[in-house]
Amino acid sequence: MRDSIHVSKENYLKAILEADAEGRQVIPATLAHWLEVSPPAVTMAVRRLKRDGYVLVGEDGIVRLTEKGRETAYQTALRHHLIERMLSEIFGMEWYEIHEEAERLEHAVSPAFEAKLKEKLGEGGACPHGNAVLPETSQARKARGEVPLSEAGEGKRYTVVSLQERDPLLLRFLHRNGIGPGKSLRVLQQNYDQTVAIQLDSGDSILGRPAAEAVWLQARSEVNSK
Ligand SMILES: [Zn+2]
């Protein structure tokens, strides 16, 4: 658990905006989990955000962004995205190393530096985890022909297109298991206990549901299959 002092207003707002973009609703307990802070720290933070006009909390306990909250959140998400691309594309850092670095640096980006980053990197590119500035809903991804590993077909070959990147521990876990953007894999079996057995170039692996849901795939055409 991190000290609440190290989780800024921007981090809370960004987490809420990302969840919103994925089509999920946010309650304080979810924020506590995602941001690795204690529930009382989240309660205090949400109270401050509400007081300052960044969020509204419904009777159902769901936290929603106001227009002001949404603008601040988007600005932070955009800076995070640009910093990740800078670390990866200019400095060659690996996708599984950059999340925390970007979390720190995103708060230090001035408007002038942001403009420079946009000029250098261009807009609209994907971050090294394969994501745009904001995540998409599962429906939008599926409409494009992508499928999460948790729902991928047995015996089929896939290429990893993107990873849900909210949880740095999950990213390191996936890396240790040989999974990363651009890697190819074959689904061996969707197991009864909701784990999935996969075959990678580095060997076979079994992933549980939370990890498998965070990995988005594109089926490989038969021509490309090994
Ligand atoms: Zn990313």
mmCIF file of C-alpha atoms and ligand atoms in Angstrom:
data_model
loop_
_atom_site.group_PDB
_atom_site.id
_atom_site.type_symbol
_atom_site.label_atom_id
_atom_site.label_comp_id
_atom_site.label_asym_id
_atom_site.label_seq_id
_atom_site.Cartn_x
_atom_site.Cartn_y
_atom_site.Cartn_z
ATOM 1 C CA MET A 1 0.000 0.000 0.000
ATOM 2 C CA ARG A 2 1.213 3.416 -0.897
ATOM 3 C CA ASP A 3 0.967 6.425 1.319
ATOM 4 C CA SER A 4 -1.976 8.574 0.234
ATOM 5 C CA ILE A 5 0.378 11.531 -0.076
ATOM 6 C CA HIS A 6 2.025 9.951 -3.136
ATOM 7 C CA VAL A 7 -1.215 9.434 -4.998
ATOM 8 C CA SER A 8 -2.145 12.796 -6.391
ATOM 9 C CA LYS A 9 -5.475 14.245 -7.379
ATOM 10 C CA GLU A 10 -4.475 13.650 -11.011
ATOM 11 C CA ASN A 11 -3.982 9.922 -10.415
ATOM 12 C CA TYR A 12 -7.458 9.557 -8.975
ATOM 13 C CA LEU A 13 -9.019 11.511 -11.821
ATOM 14 C CA LYS A 14 -7.102 9.561 -14.466
ATOM 15 C CA ALA A 15 -8.162 6.221 -12.970
ATOM 16 C CA ILE A 16 -11.815 7.296 -13.003
ATOM 17 C CA LEU A 17 -11.593 8.538 -16.603
ATOM 18 C CA GLU A 18 -9.924 5.319 -17.774
ATOM 19 C CA ALA A 19 -12.592 3.196 -16.141
ATOM 20 C CA ASP A 20 -15.244 5.384 -17.728
ATOM 21 C CA ALA A 21 -13.649 4.937 -21.169
ATOM 22 C CA GLU A 22 -13.732 1.169 -20.628
ATOM 23 C CA GLY A 23 -17.427 1.417 -19.855
ATOM 24 C CA ARG A 24 -17.051 0.595 -16.162
ATOM 25 C CA GLN A 25 -18.484 2.358 -13.153
ATOM 26 C CA VAL A 26 -16.221 3.346 -10.307
ATOM 27 C CA ILE A 27 -16.851 2.993 -6.602
ATOM 28 C CA PRO A 28 -14.253 4.019 -3.986
ATOM 29 C CA ALA A 29 -13.279 0.384 -3.267
ATOM 30 C CA THR A 30 -12.232 -0.038 -6.896
ATOM 31 C CA LEU A 31 -10.012 3.030 -6.662
ATOM 32 C CA ALA A 32 -8.404 1.680 -3.492
ATOM 33 C CA HIS A 33 -7.491 -1.498 -5.338
ATOM 34 C CA TRP A 34 -6.245 0.147 -8.534
ATOM 35 C CA LEU A 35 -4.210 2.857 -6.820
ATOM 36 C CA GLU A 36 -2.977 0.575 -4.030
ATOM 37 C CA VAL A 37 -4.131 2.885 -1.259
ATOM 38 C CA SER A 38 -6.174 2.211 1.858
ATOM 39 C CA PRO A 39 -9.976 2.657 1.785
ATOM 40 C CA PRO A 40 -9.868 5.517 4.347
ATOM 41 C CA ALA A 41 -7.326 7.360 2.167
ATOM 42 C CA VAL A 42 -9.655 6.991 -0.820
ATOM 43 C CA THR A 43 -12.608 8.253 1.205
ATOM 44 C CA MET A 44 -10.640 11.373 2.113
ATOM 45 C CA ALA A 45 -9.406 11.902 -1.439
ATOM 46 C CA VAL A 46 -12.869 11.513 -2.952
ATOM 47 C CA ARG A 47 -14.270 13.984 -0.406
ATOM 48 C CA ARG A 48 -11.620 16.539 -1.437
ATOM 49 C CA LEU A 49 -12.237 15.958 -5.152
ATOM 50 C CA LYS A 50 -15.952 16.477 -4.602
ATOM 51 C CA ARG A 51 -15.397 19.643 -2.576
ATOM 52 C CA ASP A 52 -13.148 21.047 -5.317
ATOM 53 C CA GLY A 53 -15.684 20.299 -8.061
ATOM 54 C CA TYR A 54 -13.843 17.470 -9.850
ATOM 55 C CA VAL A 55 -16.273 14.628 -9.129
ATOM 56 C CA LEU A 56 -19.852 13.909 -8.132
ATOM 57 C CA VAL A 57 -20.761 10.977 -5.936
ATOM 58 C CA GLY A 58 -24.189 9.490 -6.564
ATOM 59 C CA GLU A 59 -26.532 7.986 -3.986
ATOM 60 C CA ASP A 60 -25.475 4.637 -5.425
ATOM 61 C CA GLY A 61 -21.875 5.409 -4.364
ATOM 62 C CA ILE A 62 -20.669 5.702 -7.950
ATOM 63 C CA VAL A 63 -18.015 8.343 -8.546
ATOM 64 C CA ARG A 64 -18.422 10.384 -11.738
ATOM 65 C CA LEU A 65 -16.264 13.123 -13.216
ATOM 66 C CA THR A 66 -17.536 16.662 -13.683
ATOM 67 C CA GLU A 67 -16.519 18.581 -16.815
ATOM 68 C CA LYS A 68 -13.626 20.125 -14.871
ATOM 69 C CA GLY A 69 -12.614 16.701 -13.560
ATOM 70 C CA ARG A 70 -12.749 15.221 -17.032
ATOM 71 C CA GLU A 71 -10.482 17.932 -18.489
ATOM 72 C CA THR A 72 -7.864 17.504 -15.785
ATOM 73 C CA ALA A 73 -8.023 13.723 -16.121
ATOM 74 C CA TYR A 74 -7.614 13.808 -19.892
ATOM 75 C CA GLN A 75 -4.652 16.176 -19.635
ATOM 76 C CA THR A 76 -2.946 13.777 -17.225
ATOM 77 C CA ALA A 77 -3.721 10.735 -19.371
ATOM 78 C CA LEU A 78 -2.350 12.486 -22.466
ATOM 79 C CA ARG A 79 0.879 13.443 -20.684
ATOM 80 C CA HIS A 80 1.259 9.904 -19.336
ATOM 81 C CA HIS A 81 0.814 8.555 -22.863
ATOM 82 C CA LEU A 82 3.368 10.972 -24.363
ATOM 83 C CA ILE A 83 5.925 10.241 -21.625
ATOM 84 C CA GLU A 84 5.546 6.489 -22.136
ATOM 85 C CA ARG A 85 6.122 6.908 -25.852
ATOM 86 C CA MET A 86 9.144 9.141 -25.200
ATOM 87 C CA LEU A 87 10.711 6.604 -22.817
ATOM 88 C CA SER A 88 10.103 3.789 -25.267
ATOM 89 C CA GLU A 89 10.623 5.367 -28.686
ATOM 90 C CA ILE A 90 13.428 7.805 -27.839
ATOM 91 C CA PHE A 91 15.182 6.117 -24.923
ATOM 92 C CA GLY A 92 14.479 2.488 -25.772
ATOM 93 C CA MET A 93 13.053 1.523 -22.382
ATOM 94 C CA GLU A 94 11.038 -1.695 -22.299
ATOM 95 C CA TRP A 95 7.242 -1.663 -21.979
ATOM 96 C CA TYR A 96 7.318 -3.438 -18.620
ATOM 97 C CA GLU A 97 9.722 -0.882 -17.113
ATOM 98 C CA ILE A 98 8.102 2.396 -17.976
ATOM 99 C CA HIS A 99 4.756 2.563 -16.206
ATOM 100 C CA GLU A 100 6.018 3.863 -12.860
ATOM 101 C CA GLU A 101 8.552 6.165 -14.495
ATOM 102 C CA ALA A 102 5.719 7.691 -16.539
ATOM 103 C CA GLU A 103 3.536 7.950 -13.418
ATOM 104 C CA ARG A 104 6.213 10.129 -11.818
ATOM 105 C CA LEU A 105 7.129 12.213 -14.849
ATOM 106 C CA GLU A 106 3.599 12.954 -16.083
ATOM 107 C CA HIS A 107 3.168 15.479 -13.262
ATOM 108 C CA ALA A 108 6.275 17.398 -14.302
ATOM 109 C CA VAL A 109 5.345 18.062 -17.933
ATOM 110 C CA SER A 110 4.837 21.748 -18.760
ATOM 111 C CA PRO A 111 2.575 22.846 -21.633
ATOM 112 C CA ALA A 112 5.695 23.785 -23.645
ATOM 113 C CA PHE A 113 7.260 20.334 -23.145
ATOM 114 C CA GLU A 114 3.954 18.683 -23.972
ATOM 115 C CA ALA A 115 3.865 20.586 -27.280
ATOM 116 C CA LYS A 116 7.453 19.451 -28.025
ATOM 117 C CA LEU A 117 6.570 15.834 -27.296
ATOM 118 C CA LYS A 118 3.580 15.999 -29.628
ATOM 119 C CA GLU A 119 5.733 17.543 -32.347
ATOM 120 C CA LYS A 120 8.439 14.896 -31.967
ATOM 121 C CA LEU A 121 6.253 11.808 -31.545
ATOM 122 C CA GLY A 122 3.202 12.780 -33.551
ATOM 123 C CA GLU A 123 -0.299 12.309 -32.248
ATOM 124 C CA GLY A 124 -2.443 9.224 -32.444
ATOM 125 C CA GLY A 125 0.282 6.606 -32.010
ATOM 126 C CA ALA A 126 -0.043 3.713 -29.581
ATOM 127 C CA CYS A 127 1.908 3.556 -26.317
ATOM 128 C CA PRO A 128 4.312 0.627 -25.833
ATOM 129 C CA HIS A 129 1.502 -1.353 -24.174
ATOM 130 C CA GLY A 130 -0.472 -1.024 -27.420
ATOM 131 C CA ASN A 131 -2.976 1.510 -26.092
ATOM 132 C CA ALA A 132 -4.283 4.899 -27.226
ATOM 133 C CA VAL A 133 -4.474 7.838 -24.778
ATOM 134 C CA LEU A 134 -7.654 6.393 -23.303
ATOM 135 C CA PRO A 135 -8.628 2.719 -23.199
ATOM 136 C CA GLU A 136 -11.580 1.478 -25.233
ATOM 137 C CA THR A 137 -14.658 -0.531 -24.336
ATOM 138 C CA SER A 138 -14.524 -4.306 -24.878
ATOM 139 C CA GLN A 139 -17.355 -3.901 -27.399
ATOM 140 C CA ALA A 140 -15.288 -1.486 -29.525
ATOM 141 C CA ARG A 141 -12.284 -3.831 -29.430
ATOM 142 C CA LYS A 142 -14.361 -6.859 -30.322
ATOM 143 C CA ALA A 143 -15.952 -4.953 -33.196
ATOM 144 C CA ARG A 144 -12.409 -4.572 -34.563
ATOM 145 C CA GLY A 145 -11.873 -8.327 -34.344
ATOM 146 C CA GLU A 146 -9.864 -8.363 -31.108
ATOM 147 C CA VAL A 147 -10.506 -10.886 -28.363
ATOM 148 C CA PRO A 148 -9.305 -11.089 -24.741
ATOM 149 C CA LEU A 149 -7.157 -14.129 -23.954
ATOM 150 C CA SER A 150 -9.836 -15.246 -21.489
ATOM 151 C CA GLU A 151 -12.208 -15.770 -24.447
ATOM 152 C CA ALA A 152 -9.749 -16.875 -27.142
ATOM 153 C CA GLY A 153 -10.349 -20.075 -29.101
ATOM 154 C CA GLU A 154 -8.563 -23.337 -28.285
ATOM 155 C CA GLY A 155 -5.973 -24.395 -30.833
ATOM 156 C CA LYS A 156 -5.845 -20.967 -32.483
ATOM 157 C CA ARG A 157 -2.809 -18.731 -32.949
ATOM 158 C CA TYR A 158 -2.880 -15.085 -31.964
ATOM 159 C CA THR A 159 -0.727 -11.981 -31.777
ATOM 160 C CA VAL A 160 -0.849 -9.884 -28.604
ATOM 161 C CA VAL A 161 -2.047 -6.400 -29.585
ATOM 162 C CA SER A 162 -2.333 -4.671 -26.222
ATOM 163 C CA LEU A 163 -2.224 -5.050 -22.458
ATOM 164 C CA GLN A 164 -4.449 -3.415 -19.898
ATOM 165 C CA GLU A 165 -1.834 -1.326 -18.138
ATOM 166 C CA ARG A 166 -3.429 0.007 -14.993
ATOM 167 C CA ASP A 167 -1.694 -2.458 -12.680
ATOM 168 C CA PRO A 168 2.138 -2.423 -12.786
ATOM 169 C CA LEU A 169 2.305 -5.717 -10.852
ATOM 170 C CA LEU A 170 0.212 -7.381 -13.545
ATOM 171 C CA LEU A 171 2.489 -5.994 -16.272
ATOM 172 C CA ARG A 172 5.565 -7.474 -14.596
ATOM 173 C CA PHE A 173 3.725 -10.774 -14.109
ATOM 174 C CA LEU A 174 2.846 -10.923 -17.803
ATOM 175 C CA HIS A 175 6.431 -10.104 -18.755
ATOM 176 C CA ARG A 176 7.743 -12.902 -16.504
ATOM 177 C CA ASN A 177 5.317 -15.244 -18.252
ATOM 178 C CA GLY A 178 6.658 -14.303 -21.683
ATOM 179 C CA ILE A 179 3.693 -12.173 -22.738
ATOM 180 C CA GLY A 180 4.101 -8.738 -24.305
ATOM 181 C CA PRO A 181 2.783 -6.635 -27.194
ATOM 182 C CA GLY A 182 3.644 -8.179 -30.551
ATOM 183 C CA LYS A 183 4.300 -11.670 -29.126
ATOM 184 C CA SER A 184 2.567 -14.601 -30.717
ATOM 185 C CA LEU A 185 0.920 -17.402 -28.802
ATOM 186 C CA ARG A 186 -1.317 -20.409 -29.292
ATOM 187 C CA VAL A 187 -4.201 -21.181 -26.964
ATOM 188 C CA LEU A 188 -3.903 -24.791 -25.783
ATOM 189 C CA GLN A 189 -6.914 -25.015 -23.511
ATOM 190 C CA GLN A 190 -9.550 -22.916 -21.770
ATOM 191 C CA ASN A 191 -9.778 -24.774 -18.474
ATOM 192 C CA TYR A 192 -12.782 -25.458 -16.294
ATOM 193 C CA ASP A 193 -11.238 -23.464 -13.426
ATOM 194 C CA GLN A 194 -11.110 -20.340 -15.672
ATOM 195 C CA THR A 195 -7.379 -20.586 -16.245
ATOM 196 C CA VAL A 196 -6.046 -20.712 -19.767
ATOM 197 C CA ALA A 197 -3.104 -22.807 -20.979
ATOM 198 C CA ILE A 198 -1.020 -21.185 -23.708
ATOM 199 C CA GLN A 199 2.013 -22.005 -25.792
ATOM 200 C CA LEU A 200 4.636 -19.293 -26.319
ATOM 201 C CA ASP A 201 8.010 -19.326 -28.069
ATOM 202 C CA SER A 202 9.539 -19.353 -24.572
ATOM 203 C CA GLY A 203 7.479 -22.373 -23.429
ATOM 204 C CA ASP A 204 4.031 -23.221 -22.125
ATOM 205 C CA SER A 205 2.273 -21.170 -19.473
ATOM 206 C CA ILE A 206 -0.992 -21.120 -17.532
ATOM 207 C CA LEU A 207 -2.696 -17.837 -16.703
ATOM 208 C CA GLY A 208 -5.551 -17.113 -14.328
ATOM 209 C CA ARG A 209 -8.621 -15.104 -15.220
ATOM 210 C CA PRO A 210 -7.525 -11.597 -14.081
ATOM 211 C CA ALA A 211 -4.347 -11.811 -16.167
ATOM 212 C CA ALA A 212 -6.074 -13.411 -19.177
ATOM 213 C CA GLU A 213 -8.710 -10.667 -19.233
ATOM 214 C CA ALA A 214 -5.988 -8.004 -19.466
ATOM 215 C CA VAL A 215 -4.392 -9.417 -22.628
ATOM 216 C CA TRP A 216 -6.012 -8.460 -25.955
ATOM 217 C CA LEU A 217 -5.332 -10.539 -29.041
ATOM 218 C CA GLN A 218 -5.780 -10.509 -32.766
ATOM 219 C CA ALA A 219 -6.151 -13.864 -34.513
ATOM 220 C CA ARG A 220 -3.317 -14.696 -36.914
ATOM 221 C CA SER A 221 -4.317 -15.718 -40.389
ATOM 222 C CA GLU A 222 -3.490 -19.310 -41.318
ATOM 223 C CA VAL A 223 -0.949 -18.045 -43.864
ATOM 224 C CA ASN A 224 1.124 -16.444 -41.105
ATOM 225 C CA SER A 225 0.839 -19.340 -38.687
ATOM 226 C CA LYS A 226 3.818 -21.460 -37.984
HETATM 227 ZN ZN ZN B 1 0.915 2.432 -21.899
#
